[in-house]
Coordinates of C-alpha atoms in Angstrom, one line a residue:
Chain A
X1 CA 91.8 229.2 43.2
X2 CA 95.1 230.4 42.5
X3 CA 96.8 234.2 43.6
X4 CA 96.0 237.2 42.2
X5 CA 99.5 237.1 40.3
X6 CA 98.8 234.3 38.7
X7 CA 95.8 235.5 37.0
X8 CA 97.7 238.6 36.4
X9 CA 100.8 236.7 34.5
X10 CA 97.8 234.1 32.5
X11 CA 96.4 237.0 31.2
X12 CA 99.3 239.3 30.5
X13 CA 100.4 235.5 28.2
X14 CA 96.7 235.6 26.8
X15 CA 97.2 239.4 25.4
X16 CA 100.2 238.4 24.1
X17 CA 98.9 235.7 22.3
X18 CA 95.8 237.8 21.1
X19 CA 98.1 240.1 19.6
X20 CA 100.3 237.6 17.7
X21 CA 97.2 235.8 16.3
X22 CA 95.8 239.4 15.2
X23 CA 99.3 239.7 13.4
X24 CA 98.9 236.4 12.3
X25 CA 95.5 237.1 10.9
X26 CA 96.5 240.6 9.3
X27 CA 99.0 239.4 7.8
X28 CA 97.9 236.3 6.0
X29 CA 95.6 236.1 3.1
X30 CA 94.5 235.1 -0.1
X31 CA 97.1 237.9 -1.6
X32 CA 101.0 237.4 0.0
X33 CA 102.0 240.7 2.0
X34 CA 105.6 240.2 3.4
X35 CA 105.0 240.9 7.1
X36 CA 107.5 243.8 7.3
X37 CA 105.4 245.3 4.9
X38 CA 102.6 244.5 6.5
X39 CA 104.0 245.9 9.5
X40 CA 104.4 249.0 7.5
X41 CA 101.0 249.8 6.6
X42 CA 99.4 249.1 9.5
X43 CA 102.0 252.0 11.0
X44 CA 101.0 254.4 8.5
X45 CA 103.4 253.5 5.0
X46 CA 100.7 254.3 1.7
X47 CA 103.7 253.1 -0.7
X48 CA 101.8 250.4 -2.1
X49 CA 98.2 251.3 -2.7
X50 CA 96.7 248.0 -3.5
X51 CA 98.3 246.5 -0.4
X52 CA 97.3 249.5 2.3
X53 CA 93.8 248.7 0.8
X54 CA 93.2 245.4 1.1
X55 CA 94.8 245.9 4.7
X56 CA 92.4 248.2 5.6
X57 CA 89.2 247.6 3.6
X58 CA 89.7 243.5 3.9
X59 CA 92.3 241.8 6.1
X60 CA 91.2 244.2 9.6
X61 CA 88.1 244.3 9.4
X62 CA 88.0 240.2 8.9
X63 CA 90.4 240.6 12.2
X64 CA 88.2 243.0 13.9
X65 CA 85.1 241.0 13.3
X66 CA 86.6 237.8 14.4
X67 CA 87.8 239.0 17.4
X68 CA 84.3 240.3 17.9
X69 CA 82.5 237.0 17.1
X70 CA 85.2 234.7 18.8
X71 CA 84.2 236.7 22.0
X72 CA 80.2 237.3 21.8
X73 CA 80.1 233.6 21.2
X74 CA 82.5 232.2 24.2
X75 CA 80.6 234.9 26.2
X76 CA 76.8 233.6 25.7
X77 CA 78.4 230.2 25.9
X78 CA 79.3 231.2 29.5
X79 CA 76.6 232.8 30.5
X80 CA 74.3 229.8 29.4
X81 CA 76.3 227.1 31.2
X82 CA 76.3 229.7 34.5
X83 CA 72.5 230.2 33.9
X84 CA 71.4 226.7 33.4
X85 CA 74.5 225.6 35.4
X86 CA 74.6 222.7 32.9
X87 CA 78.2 222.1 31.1
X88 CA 76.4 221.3 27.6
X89 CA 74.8 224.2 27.5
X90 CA 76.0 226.5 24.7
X91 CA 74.2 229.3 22.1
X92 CA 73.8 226.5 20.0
X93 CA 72.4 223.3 21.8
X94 CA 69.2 225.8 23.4
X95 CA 68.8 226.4 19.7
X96 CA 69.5 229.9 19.9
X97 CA 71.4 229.4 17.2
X98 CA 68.8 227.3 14.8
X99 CA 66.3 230.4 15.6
X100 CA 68.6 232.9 14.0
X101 CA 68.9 230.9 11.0
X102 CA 65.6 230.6 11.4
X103 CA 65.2 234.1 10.7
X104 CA 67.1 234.4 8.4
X105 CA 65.7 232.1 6.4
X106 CA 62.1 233.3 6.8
X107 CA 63.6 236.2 5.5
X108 CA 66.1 235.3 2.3
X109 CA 63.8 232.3 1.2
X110 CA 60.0 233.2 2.4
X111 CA 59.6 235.2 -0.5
X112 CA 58.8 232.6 -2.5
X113 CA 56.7 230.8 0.5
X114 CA 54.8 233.5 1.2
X115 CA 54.4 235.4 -2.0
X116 CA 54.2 238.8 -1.9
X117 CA 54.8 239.4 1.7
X118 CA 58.6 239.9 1.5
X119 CA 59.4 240.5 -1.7
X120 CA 58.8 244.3 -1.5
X121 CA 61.3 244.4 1.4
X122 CA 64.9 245.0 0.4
X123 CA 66.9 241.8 1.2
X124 CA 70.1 243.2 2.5
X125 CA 72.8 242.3 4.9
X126 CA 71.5 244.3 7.4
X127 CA 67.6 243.3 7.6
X128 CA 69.2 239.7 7.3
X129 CA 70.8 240.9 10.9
X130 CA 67.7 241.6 12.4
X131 CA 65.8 238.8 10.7
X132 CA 68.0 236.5 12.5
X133 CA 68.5 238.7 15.8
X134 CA 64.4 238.5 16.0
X135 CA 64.7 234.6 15.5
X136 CA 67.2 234.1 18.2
X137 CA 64.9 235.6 20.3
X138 CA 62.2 234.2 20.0
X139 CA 63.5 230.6 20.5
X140 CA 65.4 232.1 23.5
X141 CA 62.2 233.2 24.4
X142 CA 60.4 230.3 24.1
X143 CA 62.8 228.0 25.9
X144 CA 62.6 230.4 28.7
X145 CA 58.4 230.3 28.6
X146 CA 59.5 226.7 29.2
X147 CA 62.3 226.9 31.8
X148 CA 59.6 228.5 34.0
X149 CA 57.6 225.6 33.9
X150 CA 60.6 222.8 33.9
X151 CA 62.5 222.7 36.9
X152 CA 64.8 220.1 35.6
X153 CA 67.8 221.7 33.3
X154 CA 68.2 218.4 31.8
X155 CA 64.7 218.1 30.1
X156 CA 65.4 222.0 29.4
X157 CA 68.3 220.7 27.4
X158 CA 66.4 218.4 25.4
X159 CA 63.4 221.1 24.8
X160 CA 66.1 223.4 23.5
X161 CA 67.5 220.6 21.2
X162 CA 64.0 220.2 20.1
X163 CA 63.1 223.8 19.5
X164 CA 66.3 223.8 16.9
X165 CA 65.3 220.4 15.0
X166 CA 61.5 222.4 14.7
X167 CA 63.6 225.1 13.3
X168 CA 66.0 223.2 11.1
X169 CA 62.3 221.6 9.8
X170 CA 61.0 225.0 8.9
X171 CA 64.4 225.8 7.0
X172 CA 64.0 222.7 5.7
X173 CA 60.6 223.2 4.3
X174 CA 61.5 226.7 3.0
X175 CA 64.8 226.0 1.3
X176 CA 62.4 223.3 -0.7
X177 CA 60.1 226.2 -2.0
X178 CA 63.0 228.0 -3.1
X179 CA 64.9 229.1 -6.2
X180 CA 68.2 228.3 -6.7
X181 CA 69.2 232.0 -6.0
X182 CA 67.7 232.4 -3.1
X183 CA 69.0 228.7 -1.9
X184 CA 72.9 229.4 -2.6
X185 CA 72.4 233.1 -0.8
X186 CA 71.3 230.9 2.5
X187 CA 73.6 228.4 2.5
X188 CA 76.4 231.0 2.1
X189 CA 75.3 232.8 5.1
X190 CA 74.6 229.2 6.9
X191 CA 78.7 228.4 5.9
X192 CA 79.5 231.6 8.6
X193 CA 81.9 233.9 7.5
X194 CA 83.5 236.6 9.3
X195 CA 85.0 238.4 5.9
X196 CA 82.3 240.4 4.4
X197 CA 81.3 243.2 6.9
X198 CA 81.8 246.6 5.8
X199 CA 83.5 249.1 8.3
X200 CA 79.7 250.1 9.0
X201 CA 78.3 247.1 9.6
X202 CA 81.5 246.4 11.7
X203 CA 80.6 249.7 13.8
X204 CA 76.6 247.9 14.4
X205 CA 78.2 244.7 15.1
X206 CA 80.7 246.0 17.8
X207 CA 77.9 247.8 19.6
X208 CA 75.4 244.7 19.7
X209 CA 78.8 242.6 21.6
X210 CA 79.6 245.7 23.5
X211 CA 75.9 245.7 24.6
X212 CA 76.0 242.3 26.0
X213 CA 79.6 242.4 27.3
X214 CA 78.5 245.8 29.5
X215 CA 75.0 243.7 30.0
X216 CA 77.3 240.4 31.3
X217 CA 79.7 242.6 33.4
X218 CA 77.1 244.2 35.2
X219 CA 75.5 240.8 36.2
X220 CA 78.6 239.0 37.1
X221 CA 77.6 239.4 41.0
X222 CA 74.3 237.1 40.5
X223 CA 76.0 234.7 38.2
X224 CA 78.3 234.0 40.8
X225 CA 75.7 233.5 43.3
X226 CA 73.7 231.1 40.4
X227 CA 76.6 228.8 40.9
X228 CA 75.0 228.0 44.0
X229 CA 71.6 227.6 42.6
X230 CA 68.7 229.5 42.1
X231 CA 67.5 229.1 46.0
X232 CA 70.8 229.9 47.1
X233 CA 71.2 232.8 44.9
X234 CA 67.3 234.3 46.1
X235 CA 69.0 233.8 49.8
X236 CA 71.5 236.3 49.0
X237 CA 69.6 239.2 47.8
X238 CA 70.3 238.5 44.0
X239 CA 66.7 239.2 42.2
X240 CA 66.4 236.1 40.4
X241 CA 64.0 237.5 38.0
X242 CA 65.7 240.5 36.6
X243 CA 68.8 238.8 36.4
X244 CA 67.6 235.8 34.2
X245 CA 65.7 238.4 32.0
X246 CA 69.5 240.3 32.1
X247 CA 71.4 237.1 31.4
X248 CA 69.0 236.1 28.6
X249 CA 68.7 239.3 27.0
X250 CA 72.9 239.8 26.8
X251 CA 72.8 236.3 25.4
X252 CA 70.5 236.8 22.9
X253 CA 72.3 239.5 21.9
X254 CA 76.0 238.4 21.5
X255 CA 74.7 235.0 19.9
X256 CA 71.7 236.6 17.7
X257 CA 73.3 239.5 16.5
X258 CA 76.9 237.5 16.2
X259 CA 75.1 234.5 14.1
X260 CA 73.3 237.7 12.2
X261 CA 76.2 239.3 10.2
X262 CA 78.7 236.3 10.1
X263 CA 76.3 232.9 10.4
X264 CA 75.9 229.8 12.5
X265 CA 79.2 229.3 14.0
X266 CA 80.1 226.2 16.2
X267 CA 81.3 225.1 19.2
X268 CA 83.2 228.5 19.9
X269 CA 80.2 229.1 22.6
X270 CA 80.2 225.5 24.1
X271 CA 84.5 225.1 24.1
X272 CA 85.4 228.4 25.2
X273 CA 84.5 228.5 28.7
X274 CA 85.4 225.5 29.3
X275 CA 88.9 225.9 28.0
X276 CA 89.2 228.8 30.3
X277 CA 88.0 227.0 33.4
X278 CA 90.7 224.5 32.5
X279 CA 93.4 226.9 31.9
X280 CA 92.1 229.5 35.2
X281 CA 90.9 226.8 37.1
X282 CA 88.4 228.9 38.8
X283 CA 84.5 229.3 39.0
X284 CA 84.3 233.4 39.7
X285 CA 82.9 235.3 36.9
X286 CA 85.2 237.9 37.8
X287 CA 88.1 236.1 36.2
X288 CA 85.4 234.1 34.0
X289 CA 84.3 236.8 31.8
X290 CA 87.7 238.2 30.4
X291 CA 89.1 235.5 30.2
X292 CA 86.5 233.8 27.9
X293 CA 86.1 237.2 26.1
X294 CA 90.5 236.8 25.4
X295 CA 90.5 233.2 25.1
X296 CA 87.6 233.5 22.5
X297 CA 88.7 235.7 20.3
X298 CA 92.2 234.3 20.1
X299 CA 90.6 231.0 19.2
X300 CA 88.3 232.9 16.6
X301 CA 90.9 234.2 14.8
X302 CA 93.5 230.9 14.8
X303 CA 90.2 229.2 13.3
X304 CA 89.9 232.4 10.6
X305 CA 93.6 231.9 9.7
X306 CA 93.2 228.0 9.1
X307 CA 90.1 229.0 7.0
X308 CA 92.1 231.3 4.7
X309 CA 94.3 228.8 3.0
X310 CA 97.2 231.1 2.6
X311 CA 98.3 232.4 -1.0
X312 CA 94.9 230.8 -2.1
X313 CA 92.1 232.5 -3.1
X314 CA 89.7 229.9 -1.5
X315 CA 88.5 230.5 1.7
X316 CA 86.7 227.2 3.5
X317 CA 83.6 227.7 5.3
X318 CA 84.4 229.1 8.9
X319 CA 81.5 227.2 10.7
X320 CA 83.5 223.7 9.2
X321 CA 86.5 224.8 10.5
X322 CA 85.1 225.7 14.2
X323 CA 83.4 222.2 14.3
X324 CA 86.4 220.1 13.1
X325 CA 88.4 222.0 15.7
X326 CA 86.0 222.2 18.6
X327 CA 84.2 219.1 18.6
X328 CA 87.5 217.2 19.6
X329 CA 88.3 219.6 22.2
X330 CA 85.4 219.0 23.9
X331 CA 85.8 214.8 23.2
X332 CA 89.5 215.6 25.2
X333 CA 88.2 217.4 28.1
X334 CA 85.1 214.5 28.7
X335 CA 87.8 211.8 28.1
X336 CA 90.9 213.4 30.3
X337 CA 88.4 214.1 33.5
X338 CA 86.2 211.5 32.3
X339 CA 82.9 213.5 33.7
X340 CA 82.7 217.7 32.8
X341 CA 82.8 219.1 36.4
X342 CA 80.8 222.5 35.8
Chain B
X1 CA 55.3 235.9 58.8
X2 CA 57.1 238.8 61.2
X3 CA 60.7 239.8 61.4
X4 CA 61.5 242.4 64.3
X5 CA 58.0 242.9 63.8
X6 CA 58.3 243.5 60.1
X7 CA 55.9 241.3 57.6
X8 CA 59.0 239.7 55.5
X9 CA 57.1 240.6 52.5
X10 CA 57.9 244.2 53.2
X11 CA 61.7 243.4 53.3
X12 CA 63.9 244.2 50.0
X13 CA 65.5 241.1 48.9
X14 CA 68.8 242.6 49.5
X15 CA 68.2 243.4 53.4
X16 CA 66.7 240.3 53.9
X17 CA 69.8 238.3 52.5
X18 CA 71.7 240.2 55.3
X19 CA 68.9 239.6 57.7
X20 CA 67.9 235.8 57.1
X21 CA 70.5 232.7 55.9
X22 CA 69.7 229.7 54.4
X23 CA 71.6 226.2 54.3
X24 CA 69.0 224.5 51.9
X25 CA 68.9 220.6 50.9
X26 CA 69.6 221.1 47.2
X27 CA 73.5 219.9 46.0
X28 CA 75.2 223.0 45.0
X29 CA 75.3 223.3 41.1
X30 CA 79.3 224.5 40.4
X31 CA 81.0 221.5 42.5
X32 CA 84.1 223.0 40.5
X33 CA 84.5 225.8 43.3
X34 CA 86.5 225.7 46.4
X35 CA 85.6 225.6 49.6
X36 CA 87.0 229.1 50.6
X37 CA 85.3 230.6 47.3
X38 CA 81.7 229.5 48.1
X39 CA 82.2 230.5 51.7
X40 CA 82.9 233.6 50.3
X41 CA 79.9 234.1 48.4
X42 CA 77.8 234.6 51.7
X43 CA 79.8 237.6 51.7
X44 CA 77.3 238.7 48.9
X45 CA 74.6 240.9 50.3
X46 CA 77.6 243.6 51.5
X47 CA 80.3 243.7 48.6
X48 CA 80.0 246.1 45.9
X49 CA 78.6 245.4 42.1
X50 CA 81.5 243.6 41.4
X51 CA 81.5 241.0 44.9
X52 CA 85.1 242.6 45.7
X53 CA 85.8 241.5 49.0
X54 CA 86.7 244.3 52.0
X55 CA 88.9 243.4 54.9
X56 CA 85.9 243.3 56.8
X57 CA 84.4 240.5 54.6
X58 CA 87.9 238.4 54.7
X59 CA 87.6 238.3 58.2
X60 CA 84.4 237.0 58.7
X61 CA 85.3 234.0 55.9
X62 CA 88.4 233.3 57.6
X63 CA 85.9 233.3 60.9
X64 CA 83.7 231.4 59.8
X65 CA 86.2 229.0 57.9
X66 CA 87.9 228.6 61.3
X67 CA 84.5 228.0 63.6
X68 CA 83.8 225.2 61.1
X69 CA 87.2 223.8 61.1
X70 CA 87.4 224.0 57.6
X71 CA 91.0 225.5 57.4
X72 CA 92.8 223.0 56.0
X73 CA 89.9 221.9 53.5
X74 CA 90.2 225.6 52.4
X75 CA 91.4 225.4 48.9
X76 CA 89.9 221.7 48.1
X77 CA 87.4 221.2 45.4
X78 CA 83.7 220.8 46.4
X79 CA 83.6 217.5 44.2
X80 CA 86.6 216.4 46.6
X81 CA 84.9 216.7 49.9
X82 CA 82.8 214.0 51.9
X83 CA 79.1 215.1 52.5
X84 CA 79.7 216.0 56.1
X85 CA 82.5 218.0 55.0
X86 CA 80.0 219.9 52.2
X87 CA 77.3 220.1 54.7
X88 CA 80.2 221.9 57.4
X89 CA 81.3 224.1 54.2
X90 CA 77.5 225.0 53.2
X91 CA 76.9 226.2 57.2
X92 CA 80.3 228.1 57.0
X93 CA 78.9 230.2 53.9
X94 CA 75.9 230.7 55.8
X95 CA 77.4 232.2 58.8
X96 CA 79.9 234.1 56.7
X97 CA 76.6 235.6 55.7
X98 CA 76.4 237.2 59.0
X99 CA 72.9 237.2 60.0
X100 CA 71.0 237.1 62.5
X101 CA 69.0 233.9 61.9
X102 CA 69.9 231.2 60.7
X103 CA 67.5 228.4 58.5
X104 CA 68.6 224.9 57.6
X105 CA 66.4 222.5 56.0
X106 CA 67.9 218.8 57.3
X107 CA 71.3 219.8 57.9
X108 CA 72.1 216.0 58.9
X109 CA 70.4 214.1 56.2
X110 CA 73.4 211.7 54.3
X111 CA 75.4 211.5 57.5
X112 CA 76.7 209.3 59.8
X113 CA 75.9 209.1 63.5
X114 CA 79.4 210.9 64.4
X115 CA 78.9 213.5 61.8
X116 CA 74.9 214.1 62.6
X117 CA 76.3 214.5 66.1
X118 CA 79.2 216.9 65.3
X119 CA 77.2 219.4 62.9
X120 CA 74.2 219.8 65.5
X121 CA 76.7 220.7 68.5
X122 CA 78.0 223.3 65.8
X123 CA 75.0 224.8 65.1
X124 CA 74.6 224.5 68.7
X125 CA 77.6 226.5 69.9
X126 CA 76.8 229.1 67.2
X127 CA 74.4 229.4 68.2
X128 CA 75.2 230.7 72.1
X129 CA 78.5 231.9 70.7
X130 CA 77.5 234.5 67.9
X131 CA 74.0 235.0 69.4
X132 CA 72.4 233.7 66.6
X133 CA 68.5 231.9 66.0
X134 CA 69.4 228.6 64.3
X135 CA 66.5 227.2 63.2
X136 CA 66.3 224.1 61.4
X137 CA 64.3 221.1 60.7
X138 CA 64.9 217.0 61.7
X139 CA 63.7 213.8 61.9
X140 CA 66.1 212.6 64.4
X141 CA 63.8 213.7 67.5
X142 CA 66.1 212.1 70.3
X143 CA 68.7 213.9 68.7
X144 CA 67.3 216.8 69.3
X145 CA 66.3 216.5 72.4
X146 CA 69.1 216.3 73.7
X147 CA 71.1 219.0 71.8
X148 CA 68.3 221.6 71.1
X149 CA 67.1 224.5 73.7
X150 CA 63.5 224.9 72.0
X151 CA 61.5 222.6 70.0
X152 CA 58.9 222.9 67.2
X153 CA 57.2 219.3 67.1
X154 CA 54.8 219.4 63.8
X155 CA 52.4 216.8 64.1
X156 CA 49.4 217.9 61.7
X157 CA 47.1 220.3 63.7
X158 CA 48.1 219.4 67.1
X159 CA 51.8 221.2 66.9
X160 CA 53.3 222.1 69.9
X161 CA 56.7 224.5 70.6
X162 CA 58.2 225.0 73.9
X163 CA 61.7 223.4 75.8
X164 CA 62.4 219.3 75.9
X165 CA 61.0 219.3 79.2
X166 CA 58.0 220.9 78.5
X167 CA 57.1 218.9 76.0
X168 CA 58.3 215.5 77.8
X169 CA 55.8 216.9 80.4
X170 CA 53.1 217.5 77.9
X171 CA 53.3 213.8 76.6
X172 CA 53.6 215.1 72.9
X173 CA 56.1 212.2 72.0
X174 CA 53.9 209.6 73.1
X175 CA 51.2 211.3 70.2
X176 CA 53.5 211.6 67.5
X177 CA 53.4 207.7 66.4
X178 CA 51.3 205.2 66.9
X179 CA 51.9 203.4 70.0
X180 CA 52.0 199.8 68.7
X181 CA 54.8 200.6 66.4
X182 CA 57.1 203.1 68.2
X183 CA 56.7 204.0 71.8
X184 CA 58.1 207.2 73.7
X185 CA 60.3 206.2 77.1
X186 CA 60.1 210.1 78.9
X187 CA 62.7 208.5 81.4
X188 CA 65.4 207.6 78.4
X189 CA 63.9 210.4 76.4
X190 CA 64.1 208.0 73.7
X191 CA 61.6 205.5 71.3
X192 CA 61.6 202.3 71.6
X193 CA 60.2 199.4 69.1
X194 CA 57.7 197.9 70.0
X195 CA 57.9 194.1 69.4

């Protein structure tokens, strides 16, 4: 544990950083914006047209939505690790993830599986958002069914792993069945992307996170007292059962509605918190959850900027990107401290 | 089961945290805390929303960090400490918890004869000290018998509770094993092999 000044100076340098990467991230793209001009339009200058409008229409919403997946998805990955206090535990290896493509794919590609059902209903970016929110769920749902039975978070681990290959098998299946169309529509969304939201579906999108960040907040006190264990935490007065139910619904929030609107995106949830342990070097939620909410977002948005080859119009897939990034990360931390001390 | 006369069932969970602690057997998930910040969560059932802590709560950490000689240990790791030293830091949470019983389940499992010895006189002085019930459970009888002011012997349906003496005078030792294994010497209160 260090002082209360410390904490105060790491994340006064965190802001800091969040605001150069947003600058970063503004200010970059496939079309090349001097940065004073830049700087210009975002401060009100409507000289150049073209420019203010991709500014506003394109590059801050991409920023905004970043920012807003970077965090949702460090968050869940916290609260996952807290509630199964098990370092691997992220949105995507309890296959909360696989559910919402899941969904998603039931919904973009069942039409040709089940004839008929679907195809009357208007395949658009926001029923794909609930397609996949309902997904997550459910696998979220069904992991817990199980939790309740298996006391062991290790075997939980591996029914969670299990529940996403079922998944993946079912997508599998369904992308077989078919057309072409329908195919390259769900592997786009499967490549993650946090560049296509519309100002209104950035609006939904910030109220699903801000749900689960006010969901998280108010919970912090039991996941604290989870850190203990689950006996521990029923000795001090924390009600065990509504906060699981609180900690799982937030979860499935940030991570279904997150992998809704901009796909499957790796490793953010499973790196984050970790990085922010390493960097805060404490276990109290207090400190915890802003910091992985900062920490998050700045990563998010570095990872967007590295995906937007600059002056290019080719964007690479964001989910890639997270993965090349994140998966070492985690490979350092197990190698440096040789074991991952939760 | 009655509490100041109360069935516990009728308890709220919060009133019973500040009512009943608990040093249980299970190794405590997050060994990434320090010791000063898992004493601190005992402080739980009286912070706010948020678990700030008051004066009030600092005090009773620092107390119970102190009564459990923990001081200097205070900012070490939870994967850095020895199991006696866990097992001292697990007790300190407890008390910080400020209740007015106390349950441990094998508090001296793991431990060596010096450290068995050291927590029980501990929970012992607590105990008088704080005006506390410290209840807890233990194989090592002649341990206990020598340390505790009332005993609980389970022995299946024959289970008997009153001082060491009493139950010396009672003979329930001599029951408790067979007698061509293990034998009970009331004079020694101690067992002795039989060979």
């Amino acid at each position: 544990m260090k002082s209360a000044t410390t904490y105060r100076l790491l994340f006064l340098w965190l802001t800091i950083a969040l605001a150069a990467s947003c600058l970063l991230s503004v200010s970059l793209g496939s079309v090349s914006i001097p940065l004073k001009s830049t700087l210009g339009i975002l401060l009100g200058d409507v000289t150049n047209e073209s420019w203010s409008y991709i500014i506003w229409n394109y590059r801050i919403p991409k920023t905004l939505t970043a920012m807003l997946v970077g965090s949702g998805l460090a968050l869940s990955g916290l609260l996952m690790q807290t509630l199964f206090r098990n370092p691997l535990a992220g949105p995507f290896v309890l296959g909360i993830s696989s559910g919402a493509s899941l969904g998603a794919a039931l919904l973009i590609m069942g039409s040709s599986a089940f004839a008929g059902i679907t195809t009357f209903g208007l395949v658009n970016d926001v029923s794909v958002a609930i397609a996949a929110s309902m997904g997550s769920f459910l696998v979220l749902l069904s992991v817990m069914t199980v939790a309740a039975k298996v006391k062991d978070t290790m075997a939980l681990l591996i029914i969670g792993l299990m529940f996403g290959s079922i998944t993946a098998a079912i997508v599998s299946v369904l992308s077989y069945f078919s057309n072409a169309e329908q195919l390259q529509q769900f592997v786009f969304w499967s490549f993650g992307s946090v560049g296509n939201l519309s100002w209104r579906q950035l609006l939904l999108l910030f109220g699903i996170v801000l749900l689960g960040v006010l969901l998280s907040v108010h919970t912090v006190k039991a996941l604290n007292a989870l850190l203990l264990g689950e006996n521990y935490a029923k000795s001090l007065g924390v009600n065990l059962k509504k906060a699981r139910y609180v900690i799982i619904l937030a979860t499935g929030l940030l991570a279904g509605g997150i992998t809704a609107f901009a796909g499957p995106i790796a490793f953010v949830g499973l790196a984050v918190p970790h990085l922010a342990r390493q960097l805060f070097d404490t276990t109290d939620h207090k400190i915890l959850v802003p910091a992985v909410l900062l920490y998050g977002s700045i990563l998010m948005l570095l990872c967007d900027t590295v995906a937007q080859v600059p002056n290019d119009t080719s964007v690479l897939p964001i989910n890639a990107i997270t993965s090349i990034l994140g998966a070492p990360v985690v490979i350092w931390l197990l190698v440096r401290k040789r074991k991952m001390i939760f | 089961m009655l509490l100041k006369e109360q069935p516990l069932e009728r308890y709220k969970a919060s009133d019973l945290a500040s009512a009943i602690s608990m040093v249980l057997t299970e190794p405590v998930a997050a060994k990434n805390m320090t010791v000063v910040e898992l004493v601190a969560l005992g402080r739980h059932p009286y912070t706010n929303w948020m678990g700030t802590l008051t004066a009030v709560d600092r005090t009773a950490i620092s107390n119970a960090l102190s009564v459990l000689e923990l001081e200097e240990l205070k900012q070490k790791k939870c994967y850095e400490l020895s199991d006696g030293q866990l097992q001292r830091v697990l007790i300190a949470r407890a008390l910080a918890q400020d209740t007015m019983v106390m349950l441990l389940d094998e508090p001296t499992t793991h431990l060596d004869l010096y450290h068995k010895v050291k927590i029980l006189k501990l929970l012992k002085s607590i105990a008088h000290k704080a005006n506390k019930a410290v209840l807890f459970t233990s194989h090592e009888i002649e341990m206990t018998l020598q340390l505790c002011d009332k005993l609980l012997v389970l022995n299946g349906q024959d289970s008997a509770f009153g001082t060491p003496q009493e139950l010396i005078a009672q003979g329930q030792f001599e029951k408790l094993f067979p007698a061509d294994t293990v034998s009970f010497d009331p004079t020694s209160r101690g067992f002795r092999i039989e060979k």
